[in-house]
Short mmCIF file of C-alpha atoms and ligand atoms in Angstrom, two decimals:
data_model
loop_
_atom_site.label_atom_id
_atom_site.label_comp_id
_atom_site.label_asym_id
_atom_site.label_seq_id
_atom_site.Cartn_x
_atom_site.Cartn_y
_atom_site.Cartn_z
CA MET A 36 0.23 10.41 -19.75
CA PRO A 37 -2.31 8.63 -17.53
CA THR A 38 -3.44 11.08 -14.87
CA PHE A 39 -6.08 10.16 -12.33
CA ARG A 40 -8.02 12.72 -10.36
CA VAL A 41 -8.61 12.14 -6.67
CA GLU A 42 -11.37 14.28 -5.23
CA THR A 43 -12.00 14.14 -1.51
CA PRO A 44 -13.53 16.61 0.94
CA HIS A 45 -10.01 17.28 2.24
CA GLY A 46 -8.17 17.78 -1.01
CA CYS A 47 -8.20 17.26 -4.75
CA TYR A 48 -5.09 16.19 -6.56
CA ASN A 49 -3.69 14.26 -9.49
CA ALA A 50 -1.95 10.90 -9.44
CA VAL A 51 0.29 10.82 -12.50
CA VAL A 52 1.61 7.50 -13.79
CA GLU A 53 4.46 8.02 -16.20
CA ARG A 54 8.02 6.85 -16.78
CA GLY A 55 10.39 9.65 -15.89
CA VAL A 56 7.89 11.71 -13.89
CA ALA A 57 10.09 11.54 -10.75
CA GLY A 58 12.66 13.57 -12.66
CA ARG A 59 10.08 16.28 -13.26
CA VAL A 60 9.05 16.70 -9.63
CA GLY A 61 10.04 20.39 -9.77
CA GLU A 62 7.11 21.07 -12.09
CA TYR A 63 4.69 19.94 -9.40
CA ILE A 64 6.00 22.22 -6.66
CA PRO A 65 4.04 25.49 -6.44
CA ARG A 66 6.13 28.58 -7.09
CA LYS A 67 5.07 30.11 -3.80
CA ALA A 68 6.40 27.15 -1.82
CA GLY A 69 9.34 27.73 0.51
CA LYS A 70 12.15 25.30 1.06
CA VAL A 71 11.55 21.75 -0.11
CA PHE A 72 12.49 18.83 2.16
CA VAL A 73 12.96 15.54 0.38
CA VAL A 74 12.48 12.73 2.88
CA SER A 75 13.90 9.35 1.91
CA THR A 76 16.01 6.53 3.33
CA GLU A 77 19.69 5.90 2.64
CA ASP A 78 18.79 2.70 0.85
CA VAL A 79 16.27 4.29 -1.52
CA TRP A 80 18.53 7.27 -2.07
CA ARG A 81 21.46 5.05 -3.04
CA HIS A 82 19.36 3.18 -5.59
CA GLN A 83 17.16 5.92 -6.97
CA GLY A 84 18.20 9.33 -5.59
CA HIS A 85 19.62 10.35 -8.97
CA THR A 86 16.20 10.04 -10.63
CA ILE A 87 14.60 12.70 -8.45
CA ALA A 88 17.65 14.89 -7.74
CA GLY A 89 17.73 16.02 -11.37
CA GLY A 90 14.19 17.29 -11.09
CA LEU A 91 15.03 19.50 -8.13
CA GLU A 92 18.04 21.36 -9.52
CA LYS A 93 16.17 24.64 -9.78
CA VAL A 94 14.42 24.25 -6.43
CA ALA A 95 15.88 25.16 -3.02
CA HIS A 96 15.86 21.83 -1.22
CA GLU A 97 17.44 19.59 1.39
CA VAL A 98 17.52 15.82 1.47
CA LEU A 99 16.82 14.18 4.84
CA HIS A 100 16.97 10.50 5.67
CA LEU A 101 14.76 8.41 7.85
CA PRO A 102 15.87 5.02 9.14
CA GLY A 103 14.05 2.40 7.03
CA GLY A 104 12.25 -0.69 8.28
CA GLU A 105 8.91 -1.36 9.92
CA GLU A 106 10.54 -1.39 13.39
CA ASN A 107 11.62 2.22 12.86
CA LYS A 108 8.21 3.39 11.70
CA ARG A 109 7.72 5.16 15.03
CA LEU A 110 7.18 8.64 16.39
CA ALA A 111 10.73 9.15 17.71
CA PRO A 112 12.50 9.44 14.32
CA LEU A 113 9.88 11.97 13.24
CA GLU A 114 10.71 14.24 16.15
CA ASN A 115 14.36 14.13 15.16
CA LEU A 116 13.51 14.85 11.57
CA ALA A 117 11.29 17.79 12.51
CA GLU A 118 14.15 19.26 14.59
CA GLU A 119 16.46 18.85 11.63
CA MET A 120 13.99 20.60 9.37
CA VAL A 121 13.80 23.58 11.72
CA GLN A 122 17.58 23.76 11.93
CA ARG A 123 17.76 23.80 8.16
CA GLY A 124 15.32 26.64 7.80
CA ALA A 125 11.91 25.04 7.52
CA ASP A 126 8.85 27.18 8.12
CA ARG A 127 5.13 27.15 7.36
CA THR A 128 5.77 27.56 3.65
CA SER A 129 7.96 24.46 3.46
CA LEU A 130 6.94 21.41 1.48
CA VAL A 131 7.80 17.75 1.95
CA VAL A 132 8.57 15.37 -0.89
CA ALA A 133 8.22 11.75 0.29
CA PHE A 134 10.55 9.61 -1.81
CA GLY A 135 10.51 5.94 -0.90
CA GLY A 136 8.37 2.91 -0.19
CA GLY A 137 5.29 2.68 1.98
CA ILE A 138 7.30 3.34 5.13
CA VAL A 139 8.56 6.68 3.85
CA ASN A 140 5.12 7.44 2.44
CA ASP A 141 3.46 6.95 5.81
CA MET A 142 6.17 8.61 7.92
CA ALA A 143 6.97 11.61 5.73
CA GLY A 144 3.26 12.06 5.05
CA PHE A 145 2.54 12.11 8.77
CA LEU A 146 5.43 14.47 9.40
CA ALA A 147 3.96 16.83 6.81
CA ALA A 148 0.55 16.48 8.45
CA ILE A 149 1.82 17.65 11.84
CA PHE A 150 4.83 19.87 11.08
CA MET A 151 3.77 23.40 12.06
CA ARG A 152 0.20 22.04 12.02
CA GLY A 153 0.52 20.88 8.46
CA VAL A 154 2.57 21.52 5.33
CA PRO A 155 1.94 20.06 1.87
CA VAL A 156 3.43 16.75 0.77
CA VAL A 157 4.16 15.43 -2.71
CA GLN A 158 4.28 11.64 -2.76
CA VAL A 159 6.85 9.99 -5.04
CA PRO A 160 6.52 6.27 -4.27
CA THR A 161 9.37 3.91 -5.15
CA THR A 162 8.04 0.44 -4.34
CA LEU A 163 5.31 -1.29 -6.29
CA LEU A 164 3.22 -1.52 -3.12
CA ALA A 165 3.52 2.19 -2.44
CA GLN A 166 2.79 3.08 -6.08
CA VAL A 167 -0.42 1.10 -6.32
CA ASP A 168 -1.63 1.41 -2.76
CA ALA A 169 -0.01 3.58 -0.09
CA ALA A 170 0.67 6.77 -2.04
CA VAL A 171 -2.92 7.45 -3.10
CA GLY A 172 -5.51 8.03 -0.42
CA GLY A 173 -3.86 10.24 2.18
CA LYS A 174 -3.42 7.73 4.98
CA THR A 175 -0.31 8.53 7.00
CA GLY A 176 0.99 7.37 10.34
CA VAL A 177 3.39 5.40 12.47
CA ASN A 178 3.30 2.29 14.66
CA LEU A 179 2.99 1.97 18.40
CA ARG A 180 4.53 -0.88 20.37
CA SER A 181 0.99 -2.15 20.76
CA GLY A 182 0.18 -2.22 17.08
CA LYS A 183 0.61 -1.04 13.52
CA ASN A 184 -0.46 2.38 12.29
CA LEU A 185 -2.13 3.24 15.60
CA ILE A 186 -1.07 6.88 15.42
CA GLY A 187 -1.75 8.80 12.29
CA SER A 188 -3.86 11.13 10.31
CA PHE A 189 -5.39 11.65 6.90
CA HIS A 190 -3.24 14.09 4.97
CA GLN A 191 -4.05 14.21 1.28
CA PRO A 192 -0.99 14.98 -0.87
CA LEU A 193 -0.59 17.85 -3.31
CA ALA A 194 0.25 15.37 -6.05
CA VAL A 195 1.32 11.75 -6.43
CA LEU A 196 4.06 11.11 -8.98
CA ILE A 197 4.26 7.46 -9.93
CA ASP A 198 7.30 6.60 -12.02
CA PRO A 199 7.41 2.89 -12.96
CA ALA A 200 11.05 3.31 -14.04
CA VAL A 201 12.20 3.51 -10.40
CA LEU A 202 11.00 -0.07 -9.90
CA ALA A 203 13.97 -1.36 -11.93
CA THR A 204 16.11 -1.73 -8.78
CA LEU A 205 13.37 -3.12 -6.56
CA PRO A 206 14.30 -6.55 -5.13
CA GLU A 207 12.32 -9.44 -6.65
CA ARG A 208 10.57 -10.31 -3.41
CA GLU A 209 9.35 -6.73 -2.89
CA TYR A 210 8.16 -6.61 -6.48
CA ARG A 211 6.10 -9.78 -6.12
CA ALA A 212 4.65 -8.60 -2.83
CA GLY A 213 3.40 -5.50 -4.63
CA LEU A 214 1.87 -7.62 -7.38
CA TYR A 215 -0.49 -9.18 -4.83
CA GLU A 216 -2.04 -5.77 -4.13
CA ILE A 217 -2.59 -5.42 -7.88
CA LEU A 218 -4.17 -8.86 -7.94
CA LYS A 219 -6.40 -7.63 -5.11
CA ALA A 220 -7.49 -4.70 -7.28
CA GLY A 221 -8.41 -7.16 -10.01
CA VAL A 222 -10.51 -9.35 -7.75
CA ILE A 223 -12.41 -6.58 -5.99
CA ARG A 224 -13.27 -4.30 -8.92
CA GLU A 225 -11.28 -4.83 -12.10
CA ALA A 226 -12.08 -8.06 -13.92
CA GLU A 227 -10.15 -6.88 -16.96
CA LEU A 228 -7.02 -6.29 -14.88
CA PHE A 229 -7.44 -9.79 -13.45
CA ARG A 230 -7.50 -11.19 -17.02
CA PHE A 231 -4.43 -9.16 -17.92
CA LEU A 232 -2.55 -10.57 -14.93
CA THR A 233 -3.57 -14.06 -16.06
CA ASP A 234 -2.78 -13.67 -19.76
CA ARG A 235 0.39 -11.60 -19.44
CA ALA A 236 1.89 -13.19 -16.32
CA ALA A 237 5.24 -13.85 -18.00
CA ASP A 238 5.58 -10.20 -19.07
CA VAL A 239 4.49 -8.96 -15.68
CA LEU A 240 7.05 -11.13 -13.90
CA ALA A 241 9.76 -10.08 -16.37
CA ARG A 242 8.83 -6.42 -15.62
CA SER A 243 8.24 -5.66 -19.27
CA HIS A 244 7.63 -1.92 -19.44
CA ASP A 245 4.24 -1.95 -21.11
CA ALA A 246 2.91 -4.66 -18.79
CA VAL A 247 4.14 -2.90 -15.65
CA ASP A 248 2.86 0.49 -16.81
CA THR A 249 -0.56 -1.00 -17.56
CA ILE A 250 -1.06 -2.80 -14.25
CA VAL A 251 0.23 0.13 -12.20
CA ALA A 252 -2.01 2.62 -14.02
CA GLU A 253 -5.08 0.39 -13.72
CA SER A 254 -4.53 -0.13 -9.99
CA VAL A 255 -4.00 3.58 -9.40
CA ARG A 256 -7.16 4.39 -11.34
CA MET A 257 -9.11 1.96 -9.18
CA LYS A 258 -7.66 3.34 -5.94
CA ALA A 259 -8.30 6.93 -7.03
CA GLU A 260 -11.94 6.12 -7.82
CA VAL A 261 -12.53 4.30 -4.55
CA VAL A 262 -10.87 6.96 -2.41
CA SER A 263 -12.78 9.70 -4.21
CA ALA A 264 -16.03 7.93 -3.45
CA ASP A 265 -15.17 7.34 0.19
CA GLU A 266 -12.22 9.14 1.79
CA ARG A 267 -12.52 7.73 5.29
CA GLU A 268 -13.55 4.13 4.86
CA GLY A 269 -17.21 4.47 5.78
CA GLY A 270 -18.39 2.57 2.73
CA LEU A 271 -16.81 1.68 -0.59
CA ARG A 272 -13.23 2.04 0.67
CA ARG A 273 -13.76 -1.02 2.83
CA ILE A 274 -13.51 -3.25 -0.24
CA LEU A 275 -9.78 -2.44 -0.29
CA ASN A 276 -9.50 -4.60 2.82
CA PHE A 277 -10.01 -7.78 0.81
CA GLY A 278 -7.38 -10.22 2.11
CA HIS A 279 -6.32 -7.77 4.81
CA THR A 280 -8.34 -9.02 7.78
CA PHE A 281 -6.69 -12.45 7.62
CA GLY A 282 -3.44 -10.89 6.37
CA HIS A 283 -3.11 -8.55 9.35
CA ALA A 284 -3.67 -11.49 11.70
CA LEU A 285 -0.83 -13.36 10.01
CA GLU A 286 1.49 -10.33 10.12
CA ALA A 287 0.79 -9.74 13.80
CA GLU A 288 1.15 -13.43 14.68
CA THR A 289 4.58 -13.53 13.03
CA GLU A 290 5.59 -10.14 14.47
CA TYR A 291 5.91 -8.48 11.07
CA ARG A 292 9.16 -10.37 10.44
CA ARG A 293 8.35 -13.42 8.41
CA PHE A 294 6.13 -12.01 5.67
CA LEU A 295 6.07 -8.86 3.64
CA HIS A 296 2.73 -7.08 3.75
CA GLY A 297 1.77 -8.17 0.23
CA GLU A 298 2.66 -11.78 1.04
CA ALA A 299 0.42 -11.71 4.10
CA VAL A 300 -2.34 -10.26 1.90
CA ALA A 301 -1.85 -13.16 -0.53
CA PHE A 302 -2.48 -15.57 2.34
CA GLY A 303 -5.43 -13.46 3.44
CA MET A 304 -6.95 -13.48 -0.03
CA ARG A 305 -6.67 -17.27 -0.10
CA ALA A 306 -8.51 -17.53 3.22
CA ALA A 307 -11.18 -15.07 2.05
CA VAL A 308 -11.68 -17.03 -1.17
CA TYR A 309 -12.12 -20.30 0.74
CA LEU A 310 -14.55 -18.59 3.10
CA ALA A 311 -16.47 -17.08 0.19
CA GLU A 312 -16.76 -20.46 -1.46
CA THR A 313 -17.81 -22.50 1.59
CA SER A 314 -20.32 -19.85 2.66
CA GLY A 315 -21.95 -19.92 -0.76
CA HIS A 316 -20.86 -16.46 -1.98
CA LEU A 317 -18.46 -17.57 -4.72
CA SER A 318 -18.63 -20.28 -7.37
CA ALA A 319 -16.11 -23.13 -7.36
CA GLU A 320 -14.86 -22.07 -10.84
CA ASP A 321 -14.10 -18.49 -9.79
CA SER A 322 -12.50 -19.76 -6.60
CA VAL A 323 -10.17 -22.06 -8.56
CA GLU A 324 -9.28 -19.20 -10.88
CA ILE A 325 -8.42 -16.72 -8.12
CA LEU A 326 -6.45 -19.29 -6.11
CA GLY A 327 -4.61 -20.24 -9.30
CA LEU A 328 -3.55 -16.66 -10.00
CA ILE A 329 -2.38 -16.16 -6.41
CA ARG A 330 -0.29 -19.30 -6.78
CA LEU A 331 1.10 -18.15 -10.13
CA TYR A 332 2.57 -15.01 -8.56
CA GLY A 333 3.96 -16.93 -5.58
CA PRO A 334 5.22 -18.73 -3.76
CA ILE A 335 5.06 -16.91 -0.46
CA PRO A 336 7.36 -18.00 2.42
CA SER A 337 6.38 -21.19 4.25
CA LEU A 338 3.36 -21.04 6.53
CA ALA A 339 4.54 -24.05 8.52
CA GLY A 340 3.91 -24.05 12.27
CA ILE A 341 1.33 -21.26 12.35
CA PRO A 342 -1.71 -22.39 14.38
CA ALA A 343 -5.06 -21.61 12.73
CA GLU A 344 -6.70 -21.03 16.13
CA ARG A 345 -4.30 -18.23 16.96
CA LEU A 346 -5.06 -16.44 13.72
CA LEU A 347 -8.77 -16.83 14.42
CA ALA A 348 -8.33 -15.29 17.87
CA ARG A 349 -6.46 -12.36 16.35
CA LEU A 350 -9.27 -11.49 13.96
CA ALA A 351 -11.26 -10.09 16.86
CA HIS A 352 -8.43 -7.66 17.61
CA ASP A 353 -8.18 -6.22 14.12
CA LYS A 354 -8.33 -2.42 14.10
CA LYS A 355 -11.17 -2.65 11.60
CA THR A 356 -13.23 -4.90 13.86
CA VAL A 357 -16.12 -2.90 15.26
CA GLN A 358 -17.49 -4.04 18.64
CA GLY A 359 -16.27 -7.59 18.18
CA ASN A 360 -18.06 -8.02 14.86
CA VAL A 361 -15.52 -9.06 12.21
CA HIS A 362 -16.30 -7.87 8.70
CA PHE A 363 -15.02 -9.96 5.81
CA VAL A 364 -14.64 -8.74 2.27
CA LEU A 365 -15.66 -11.74 0.19
CA PRO A 366 -15.53 -12.06 -3.59
CA VAL A 367 -18.86 -12.93 -5.18
CA ARG A 368 -17.31 -13.10 -8.67
CA ILE A 369 -14.08 -11.91 -10.23
CA GLY A 370 -14.33 -8.12 -10.13
CA GLU A 371 -16.94 -7.87 -7.39
CA VAL A 372 -16.91 -8.27 -3.61
CA GLN A 373 -19.35 -7.99 -0.75
CA VAL A 374 -18.74 -6.97 2.85
CA VAL A 375 -20.15 -9.68 5.10
CA SER A 376 -20.37 -9.94 8.88
CA GLY A 377 -21.71 -12.50 11.32
CA MET A 378 -19.88 -15.42 9.71
CA ASP A 379 -19.99 -18.81 11.39
CA GLU A 380 -16.75 -19.18 13.33
CA LYS A 381 -16.36 -22.80 12.25
CA LEU A 382 -16.35 -21.78 8.59
CA VAL A 383 -13.80 -19.05 9.32
CA LEU A 384 -11.51 -21.49 11.09
CA GLN A 385 -11.87 -23.97 8.26
CA ALA A 386 -10.99 -21.26 5.72
CA ILE A 387 -7.86 -20.35 7.69
CA ARG A 388 -6.87 -24.04 7.81
CA SER A 389 -7.34 -24.40 4.06
CA ALA A 390 -5.28 -21.27 3.39
CA LEU A 391 -2.50 -22.50 5.69
CA SER A 392 -2.25 -25.91 4.04
N1 LIG B 678 -0.88 4.57 3.69
C1 LIG B 678 -1.42 3.52 3.13
O1 LIG B 678 -2.55 3.58 2.61
C2 LIG B 678 -0.66 2.24 3.10
C3 LIG B 678 -1.08 1.21 2.26
C4 LIG B 678 -0.33 0.03 2.20
C5 LIG B 678 0.81 -0.08 2.99
N2 LIG B 678 1.21 0.94 3.79
C6 LIG B 678 2.42 0.84 4.61
O2 LIG B 678 3.53 0.65 3.74
C7 LIG B 678 4.56 0.00 4.48
C8 LIG B 678 5.23 -1.03 3.59
O3 LIG B 678 5.70 -0.39 2.43
P1 LIG B 678 6.70 -1.11 1.43
O4 LIG B 678 6.28 -2.50 1.20
O5 LIG B 678 6.83 -0.20 0.27
O6 LIG B 678 8.03 -1.22 2.27
P2 LIG B 678 9.32 -0.30 2.47
O7 LIG B 678 8.98 1.13 2.41
O8 LIG B 678 10.01 -0.78 3.67
O9 LIG B 678 10.21 -0.67 1.20
C9 LIG B 678 10.64 -2.01 1.04
C10 LIG B 678 12.14 -2.11 0.77
O10 LIG B 678 12.42 -1.71 -0.55
C11 LIG B 678 13.50 -0.76 -0.59
N3 LIG B 678 13.24 0.09 -1.76
C12 LIG B 678 12.24 0.98 -1.92
N4 LIG B 678 12.23 1.44 -3.17
C13 LIG B 678 13.24 0.85 -3.83
C14 LIG B 678 13.71 0.91 -5.17
N5 LIG B 678 13.09 1.64 -6.10
N6 LIG B 678 14.81 0.17 -5.50
C15 LIG B 678 15.40 -0.61 -4.56
N7 LIG B 678 14.98 -0.74 -3.30
C16 LIG B 678 13.91 -0.01 -2.93
C17 LIG B 678 13.39 -0.08 0.75
O11 LIG B 678 14.62 0.50 1.12
C18 LIG B 678 13.00 -1.24 1.66
O12 LIG B 678 14.14 -1.97 2.03
C19 LIG B 678 3.92 -0.58 5.72
O13 LIG B 678 4.36 0.14 6.83
C20 LIG B 678 2.44 -0.35 5.50
O14 LIG B 678 1.75 -0.13 6.70
C21 LIG B 678 0.49 2.08 3.85
ZN1 LIG B 679 -2.36 -3.65 1.71
#
């Protein structure tokens, strides 16, 4: 069973990628733990609750639901949930199991980070995006009205249990959005994964078990390595932002309604590739190849009517922008990127225009 070790100053843990591992969650809960609180949403529970419930038969636990949706990723539901936990007997020895997509990952993880000043969390991600990205790395948090993920904390999990079998019920659009984060992994650090996505595209899109298991495991390995090298995004972890600077601008401009996160990242990767090519960082051949693979896993919803200038203006407001200096993660070849700042604004605008067209 592929198991990847994450070692950070604030916690060491395993990310296990295996079919059926959700059903063995009980094995990953320390014997000394008190009551277990499984946090999910009604939607996820309806589709996949049975897969994890079996693994908790011998463990004292309660299942609690959060409202799903980005608009509900706020502090208020967490306060309600914390009250509910107390009423149902939670104490300092309690443990949270986060069972759901990235929203549950971030909210339940944050709840665990602050409940009685911190209880452990086991992440059991159920979307492709959460499996390959959100669940490993310990980032948790909620949105403010003024912006995404503006309140949060690092809270490394006790374990991450990644069960590709739970993806069977994932809607097609969500599945494809997750594939873009895997494509990102290929471009920034994993040339072999990029080739696999190219050569086995039909199997990947058909969710053939061996193809899905391979791309999930490879992405998790990459994320585990990067997070272990740099927990808090001072250095290497910044490469994970490939496609995200432009992507966040698009998400914000369209109020998080029109595009799924992965779709916005696909747009962002296109813009970054154009920028890399016109600024002389990336060869025309590699650019054609990356753009071709992004297209192959598309299409994303229409970009019609989105003004390039407004996206450009939003780049300056990105959370990752330090003192007005926008950093771009640009590919220099397939499998390698560079963090670049001080780009000519005209080139950036041109790249956005190309990506929009
Ligand atoms: N912490 C991090 O490092 C990190 C990284 C990337 C994204 N995120 C966050 O993740 C969030 C997005 O996550 P997401 O894309 O997983 O969205 P999501 O959690 O909203 O899930 C998407 C949809 O899929 C449904 N669903 C989930 N699992 C299912 C399954 N197995 N079968 C059927 N339906 C299922 C959900 O009910 C929901 O409707 C954003 O808030 C983003 O900020 C966090
Ligand atoms: Zn992302």
